[in-house]
PDB file of C-alpha atoms in Angstrom:
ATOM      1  CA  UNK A 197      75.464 187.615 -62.200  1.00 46.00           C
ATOM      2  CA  UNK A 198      75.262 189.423 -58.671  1.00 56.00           C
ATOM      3  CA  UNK A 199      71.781 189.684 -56.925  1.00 55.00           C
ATOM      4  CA  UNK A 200      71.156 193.533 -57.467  1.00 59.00           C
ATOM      5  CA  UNK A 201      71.232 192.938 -61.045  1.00 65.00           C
ATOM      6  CA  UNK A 202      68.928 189.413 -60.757  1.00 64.00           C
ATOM      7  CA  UNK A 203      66.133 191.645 -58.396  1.00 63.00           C
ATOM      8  CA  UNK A 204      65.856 194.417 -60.966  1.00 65.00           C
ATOM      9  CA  UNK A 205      65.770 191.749 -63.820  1.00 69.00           C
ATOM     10  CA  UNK A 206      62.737 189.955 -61.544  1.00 67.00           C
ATOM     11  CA  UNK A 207      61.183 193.837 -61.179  1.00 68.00           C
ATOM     12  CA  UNK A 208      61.261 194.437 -64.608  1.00 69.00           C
ATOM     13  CA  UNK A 209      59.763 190.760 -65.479  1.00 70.00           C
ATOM     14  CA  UNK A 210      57.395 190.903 -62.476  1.00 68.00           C
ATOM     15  CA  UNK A 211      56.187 194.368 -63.778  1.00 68.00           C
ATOM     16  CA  UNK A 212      55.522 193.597 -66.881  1.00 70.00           C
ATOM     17  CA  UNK A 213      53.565 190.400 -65.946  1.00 70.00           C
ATOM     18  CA  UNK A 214      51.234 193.115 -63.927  1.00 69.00           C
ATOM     19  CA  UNK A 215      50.840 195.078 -66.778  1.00 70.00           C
ATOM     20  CA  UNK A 216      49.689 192.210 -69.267  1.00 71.00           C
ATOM     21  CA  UNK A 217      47.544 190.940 -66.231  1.00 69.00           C
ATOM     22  CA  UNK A 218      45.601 193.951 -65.707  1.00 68.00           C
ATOM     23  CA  UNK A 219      45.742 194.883 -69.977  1.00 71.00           C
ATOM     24  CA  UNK A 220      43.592 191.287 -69.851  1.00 68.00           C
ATOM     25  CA  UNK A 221      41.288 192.542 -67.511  1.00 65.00           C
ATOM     26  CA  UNK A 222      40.486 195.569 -69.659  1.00 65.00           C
ATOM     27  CA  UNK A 223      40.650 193.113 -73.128  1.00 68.00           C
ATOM     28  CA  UNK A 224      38.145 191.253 -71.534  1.00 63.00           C
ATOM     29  CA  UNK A 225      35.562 193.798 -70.705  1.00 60.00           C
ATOM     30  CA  UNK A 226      36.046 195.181 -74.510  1.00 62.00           C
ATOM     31  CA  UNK A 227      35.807 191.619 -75.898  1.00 61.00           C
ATOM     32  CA  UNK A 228      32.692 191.485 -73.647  1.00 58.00           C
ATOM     33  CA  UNK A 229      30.779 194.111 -75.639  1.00 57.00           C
ATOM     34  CA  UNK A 230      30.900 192.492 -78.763  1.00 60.00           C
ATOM     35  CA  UNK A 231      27.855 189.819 -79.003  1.00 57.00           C
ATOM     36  CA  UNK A 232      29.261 186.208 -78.649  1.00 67.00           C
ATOM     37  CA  UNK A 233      28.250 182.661 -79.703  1.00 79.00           C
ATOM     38  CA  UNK A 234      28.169 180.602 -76.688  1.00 81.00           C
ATOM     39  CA  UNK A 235      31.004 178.639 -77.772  1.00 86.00           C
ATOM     40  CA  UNK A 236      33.298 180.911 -78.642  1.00 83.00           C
ATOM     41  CA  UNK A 237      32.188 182.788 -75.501  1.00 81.00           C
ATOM     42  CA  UNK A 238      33.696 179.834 -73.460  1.00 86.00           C
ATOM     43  CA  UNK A 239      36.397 179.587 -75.407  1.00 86.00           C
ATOM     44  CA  UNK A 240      37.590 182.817 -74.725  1.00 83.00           C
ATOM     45  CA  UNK A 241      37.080 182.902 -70.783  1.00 85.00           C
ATOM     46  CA  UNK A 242      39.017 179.499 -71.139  1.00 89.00           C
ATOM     47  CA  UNK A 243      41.731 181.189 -73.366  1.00 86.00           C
ATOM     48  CA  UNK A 244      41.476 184.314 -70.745  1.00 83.00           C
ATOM     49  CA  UNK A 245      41.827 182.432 -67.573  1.00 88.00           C
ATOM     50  CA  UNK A 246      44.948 180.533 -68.701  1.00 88.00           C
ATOM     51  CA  UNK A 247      46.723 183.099 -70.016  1.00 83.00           C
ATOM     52  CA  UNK A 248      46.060 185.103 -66.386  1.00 82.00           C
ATOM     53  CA  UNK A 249      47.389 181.980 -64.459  1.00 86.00           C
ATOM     54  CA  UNK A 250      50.056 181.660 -66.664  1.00 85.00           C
ATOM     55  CA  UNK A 251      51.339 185.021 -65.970  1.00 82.00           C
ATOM     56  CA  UNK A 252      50.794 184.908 -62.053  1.00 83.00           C
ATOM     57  CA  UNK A 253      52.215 181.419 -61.828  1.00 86.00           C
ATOM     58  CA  UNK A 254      55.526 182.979 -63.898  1.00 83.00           C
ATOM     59  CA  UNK A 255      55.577 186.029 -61.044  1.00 80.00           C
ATOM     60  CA  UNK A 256      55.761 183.613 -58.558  1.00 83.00           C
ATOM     61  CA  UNK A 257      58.325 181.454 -60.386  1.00 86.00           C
ATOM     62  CA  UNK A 258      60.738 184.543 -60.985  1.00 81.00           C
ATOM     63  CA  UNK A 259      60.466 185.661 -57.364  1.00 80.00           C
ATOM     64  CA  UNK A 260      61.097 181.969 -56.186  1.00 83.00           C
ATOM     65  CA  UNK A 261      64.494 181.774 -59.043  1.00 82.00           C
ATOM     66  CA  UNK A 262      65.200 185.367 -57.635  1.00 76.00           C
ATOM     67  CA  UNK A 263      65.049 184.499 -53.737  1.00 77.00           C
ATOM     68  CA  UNK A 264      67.182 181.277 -54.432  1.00 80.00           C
ATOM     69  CA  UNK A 265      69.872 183.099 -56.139  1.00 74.00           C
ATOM     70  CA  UNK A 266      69.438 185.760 -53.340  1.00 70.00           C
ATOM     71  CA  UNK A 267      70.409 183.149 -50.947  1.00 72.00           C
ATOM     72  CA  UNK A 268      73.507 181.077 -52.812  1.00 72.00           C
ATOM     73  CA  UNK A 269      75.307 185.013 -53.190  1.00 67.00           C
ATOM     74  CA  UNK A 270      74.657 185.128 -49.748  1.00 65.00           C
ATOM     75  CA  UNK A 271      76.436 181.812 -48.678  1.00 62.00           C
ATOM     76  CA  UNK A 272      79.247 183.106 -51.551  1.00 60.00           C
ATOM     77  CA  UNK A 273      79.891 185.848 -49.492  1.00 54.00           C
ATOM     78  CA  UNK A 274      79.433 185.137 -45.546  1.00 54.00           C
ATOM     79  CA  UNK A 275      80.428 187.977 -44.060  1.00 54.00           C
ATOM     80  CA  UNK A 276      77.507 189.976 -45.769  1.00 49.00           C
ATOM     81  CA  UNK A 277      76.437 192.485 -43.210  1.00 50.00           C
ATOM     82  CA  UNK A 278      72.572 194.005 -42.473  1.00 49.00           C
ATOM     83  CA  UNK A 279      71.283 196.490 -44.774  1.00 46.00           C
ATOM     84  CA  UNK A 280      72.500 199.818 -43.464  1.00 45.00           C
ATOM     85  CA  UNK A 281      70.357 201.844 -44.709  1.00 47.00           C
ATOM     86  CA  UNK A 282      67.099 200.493 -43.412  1.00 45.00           C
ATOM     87  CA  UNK A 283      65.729 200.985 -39.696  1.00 46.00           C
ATOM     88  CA  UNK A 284      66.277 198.482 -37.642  1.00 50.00           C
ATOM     89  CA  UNK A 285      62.656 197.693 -36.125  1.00 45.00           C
ATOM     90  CA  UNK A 286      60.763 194.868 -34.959  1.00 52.00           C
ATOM     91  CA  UNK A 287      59.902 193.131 -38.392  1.00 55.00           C
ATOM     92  CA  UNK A 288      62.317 194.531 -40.726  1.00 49.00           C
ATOM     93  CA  UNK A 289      64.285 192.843 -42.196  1.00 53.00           C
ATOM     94  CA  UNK A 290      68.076 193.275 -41.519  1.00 58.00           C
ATOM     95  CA  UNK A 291      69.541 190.995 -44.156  1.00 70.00           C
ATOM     96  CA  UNK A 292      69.052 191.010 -47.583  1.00 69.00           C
ATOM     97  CA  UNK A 293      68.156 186.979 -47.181  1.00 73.00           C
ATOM     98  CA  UNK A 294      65.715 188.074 -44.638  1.00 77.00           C
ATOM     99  CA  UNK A 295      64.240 190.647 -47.211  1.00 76.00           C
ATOM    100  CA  UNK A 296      63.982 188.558 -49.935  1.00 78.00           C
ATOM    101  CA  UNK A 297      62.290 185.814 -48.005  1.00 80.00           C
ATOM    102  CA  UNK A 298      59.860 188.398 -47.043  1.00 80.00           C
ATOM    103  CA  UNK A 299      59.274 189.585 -50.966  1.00 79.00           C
ATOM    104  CA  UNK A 300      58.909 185.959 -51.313  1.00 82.00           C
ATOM    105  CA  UNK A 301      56.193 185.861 -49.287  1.00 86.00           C
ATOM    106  CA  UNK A 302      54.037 188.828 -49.903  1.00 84.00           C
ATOM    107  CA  UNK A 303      54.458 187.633 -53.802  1.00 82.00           C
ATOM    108  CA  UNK A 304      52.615 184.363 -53.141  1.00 86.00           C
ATOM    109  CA  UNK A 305      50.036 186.188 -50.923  1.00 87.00           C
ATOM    110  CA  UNK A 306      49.456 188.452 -53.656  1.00 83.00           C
ATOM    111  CA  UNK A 307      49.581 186.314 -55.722  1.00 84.00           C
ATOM    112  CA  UNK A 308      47.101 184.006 -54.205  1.00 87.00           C
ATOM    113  CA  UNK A 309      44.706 186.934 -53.690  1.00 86.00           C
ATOM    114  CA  UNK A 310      44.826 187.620 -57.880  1.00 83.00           C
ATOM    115  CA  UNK A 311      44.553 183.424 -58.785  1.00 86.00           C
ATOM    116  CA  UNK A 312      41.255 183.644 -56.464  1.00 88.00           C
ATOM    117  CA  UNK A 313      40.223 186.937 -57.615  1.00 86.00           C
ATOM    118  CA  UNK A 314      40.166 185.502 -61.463  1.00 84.00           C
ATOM    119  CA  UNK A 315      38.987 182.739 -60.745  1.00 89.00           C
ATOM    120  CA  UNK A 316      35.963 184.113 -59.705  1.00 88.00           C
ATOM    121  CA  UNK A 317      35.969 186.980 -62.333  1.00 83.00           C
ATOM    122  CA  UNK A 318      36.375 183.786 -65.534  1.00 86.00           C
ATOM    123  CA  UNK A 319      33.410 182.044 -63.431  1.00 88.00           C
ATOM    124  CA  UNK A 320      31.305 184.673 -63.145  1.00 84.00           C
ATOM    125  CA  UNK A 321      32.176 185.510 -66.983  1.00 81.00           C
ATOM    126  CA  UNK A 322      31.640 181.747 -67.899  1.00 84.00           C
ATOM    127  CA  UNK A 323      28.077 181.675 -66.410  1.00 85.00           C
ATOM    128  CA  UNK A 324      27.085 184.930 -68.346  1.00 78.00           C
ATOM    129  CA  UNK A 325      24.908 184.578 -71.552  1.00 76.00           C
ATOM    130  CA  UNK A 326      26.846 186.413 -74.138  1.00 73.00           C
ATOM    131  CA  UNK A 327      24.342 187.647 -75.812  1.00 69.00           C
ATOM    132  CA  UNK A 328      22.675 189.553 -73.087  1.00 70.00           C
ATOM    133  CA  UNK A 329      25.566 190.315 -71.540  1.00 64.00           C
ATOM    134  CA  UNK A 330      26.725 193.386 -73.819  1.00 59.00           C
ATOM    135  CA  UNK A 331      22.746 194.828 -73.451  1.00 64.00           C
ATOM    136  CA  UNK A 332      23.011 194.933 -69.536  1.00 62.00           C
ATOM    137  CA  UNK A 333      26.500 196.241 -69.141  1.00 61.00           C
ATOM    138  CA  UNK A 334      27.016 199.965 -69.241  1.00 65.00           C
ATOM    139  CA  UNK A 335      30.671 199.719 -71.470  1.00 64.00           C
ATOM    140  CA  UNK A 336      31.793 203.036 -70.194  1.00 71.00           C
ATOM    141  CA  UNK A 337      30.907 202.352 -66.966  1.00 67.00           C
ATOM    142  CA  UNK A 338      32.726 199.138 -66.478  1.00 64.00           C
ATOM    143  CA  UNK A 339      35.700 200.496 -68.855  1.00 69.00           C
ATOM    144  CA  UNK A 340      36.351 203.777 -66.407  1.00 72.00           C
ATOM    145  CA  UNK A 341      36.311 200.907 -63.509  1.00 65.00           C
ATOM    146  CA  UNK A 342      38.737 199.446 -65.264  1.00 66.00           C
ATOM    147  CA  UNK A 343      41.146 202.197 -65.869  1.00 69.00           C
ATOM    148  CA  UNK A 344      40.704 202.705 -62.313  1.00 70.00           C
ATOM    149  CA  UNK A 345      41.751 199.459 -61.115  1.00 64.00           C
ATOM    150  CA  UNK A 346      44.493 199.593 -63.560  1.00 67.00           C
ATOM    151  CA  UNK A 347      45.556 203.382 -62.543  1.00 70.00           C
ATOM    152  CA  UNK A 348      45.366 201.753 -59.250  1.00 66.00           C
ATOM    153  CA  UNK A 349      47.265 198.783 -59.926  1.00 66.00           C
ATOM    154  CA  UNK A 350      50.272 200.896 -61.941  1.00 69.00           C
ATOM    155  CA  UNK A 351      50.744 203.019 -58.938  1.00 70.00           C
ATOM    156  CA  UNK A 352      51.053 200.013 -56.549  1.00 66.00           C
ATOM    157  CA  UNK A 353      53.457 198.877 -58.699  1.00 67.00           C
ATOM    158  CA  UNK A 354      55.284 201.843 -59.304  1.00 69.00           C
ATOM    159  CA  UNK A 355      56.114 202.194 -55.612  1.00 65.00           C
ATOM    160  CA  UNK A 356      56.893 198.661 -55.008  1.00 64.00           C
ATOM    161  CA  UNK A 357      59.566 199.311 -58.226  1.00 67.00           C
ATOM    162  CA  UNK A 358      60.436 202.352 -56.294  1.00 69.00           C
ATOM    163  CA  UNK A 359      61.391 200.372 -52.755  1.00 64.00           C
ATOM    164  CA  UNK A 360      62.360 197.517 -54.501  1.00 65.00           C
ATOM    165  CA  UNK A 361      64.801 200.081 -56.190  1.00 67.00           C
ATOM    166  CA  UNK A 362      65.926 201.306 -52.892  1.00 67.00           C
ATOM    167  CA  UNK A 363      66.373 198.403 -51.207  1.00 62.00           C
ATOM    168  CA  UNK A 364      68.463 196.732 -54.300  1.00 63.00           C
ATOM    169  CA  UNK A 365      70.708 199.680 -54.410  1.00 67.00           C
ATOM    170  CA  UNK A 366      71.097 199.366 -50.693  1.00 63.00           C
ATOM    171  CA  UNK A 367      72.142 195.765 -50.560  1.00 59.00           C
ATOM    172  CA  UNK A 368      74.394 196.082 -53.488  1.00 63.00           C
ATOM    173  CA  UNK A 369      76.742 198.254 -52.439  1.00 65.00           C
ATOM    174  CA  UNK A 370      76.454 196.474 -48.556  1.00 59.00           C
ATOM    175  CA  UNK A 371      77.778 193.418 -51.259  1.00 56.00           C
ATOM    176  CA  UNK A 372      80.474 194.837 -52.787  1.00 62.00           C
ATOM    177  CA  UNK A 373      81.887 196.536 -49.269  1.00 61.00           C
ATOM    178  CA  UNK A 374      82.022 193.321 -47.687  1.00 56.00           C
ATOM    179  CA  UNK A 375      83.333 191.913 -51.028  1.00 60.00           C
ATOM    180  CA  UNK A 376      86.113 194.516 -51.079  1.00 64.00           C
ATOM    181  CA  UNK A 377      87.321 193.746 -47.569  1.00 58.00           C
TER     182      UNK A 377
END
């Protein structure tokens, strides 16, 4: 399988895995109208909060399978020139090894940003009293606040598909000219 077809595999996969992670986030605030035993309250944040690491740990995973493979096509084919079509500036990357180390690493940042920002989210949940909880929350409120973070979210993610697109596109056919030589 050549790279190109790996990175849009991991952009599809790692898109997805946003979606369902932010479609949580909203499932949770709706679940968090309806009145709650304190048991099956806790239950759910647990339920909630491993199903959210679950899905950023798999991210990271896919981008770490995705890099790796990035790197054995690259030793495959030596002679694999810079990416062309990108600038060459201070910090760019000029290799699609360089550029997929550099994914790599703004996908555990980002990733390490969302683990601590649910972590706090499921302990602030956890510490809430069910009961009360649906009385003092304005539901439409915290549901447009949702769809915002989630509007917010898609669009992030639409132009990181976007570049990622670019970039792909880019170093495949760099690939297969220094392939065909």
């Amino acid at each position: 399988m050549d790279w190109s077809k790996q990175a849009n595999d991991m952009i599809k996969t790692w898109t997805g895995t946003q979606q369902k992670v932010w479609d949580a986030w909203l499932n949770s605030m709706q679940l968090a109208a309806a009145p709650q035993n304190p048991e099956t309250w806790q239950k759910m944040i647990e339920t909630w909060r491993g199903t959210v690491k679950q899905a950023l740990e798999s991210q990271l995973q896919l981008t770490q399978m995705w890099a790796e493979g990035v790197a054995a096509a690259a030793v495959n084919v030596p002679g694999l020139p810079g990416l062309p079509a990108l600038p060459t500036l201070p910090g760019v990357p000029s290799t699609a090894v360089e550029w997929t180390r550099q994914v790599l690493e703004m996908t555990r940042a980002m990733t390490d940003t969302q683990v601590r920002f649910s972590e706090n989210w499921f302990d602030l949940l956890k510490k809430a009293d069910p009961s009360t909880l649906a009385q003092g929350w304005d539901m439409g409120q915290a549901q447009k606040i949702m769809a915002t973070w989630q509007d917010a979210a898609q669009k992030a993610i639409d132009a990181q598909n976007e570049f990622s697109r670019m970039v792909v596109k880019v170093a495949g056919d760099t690939a297969n000219s220094a392939t065909k030589k």
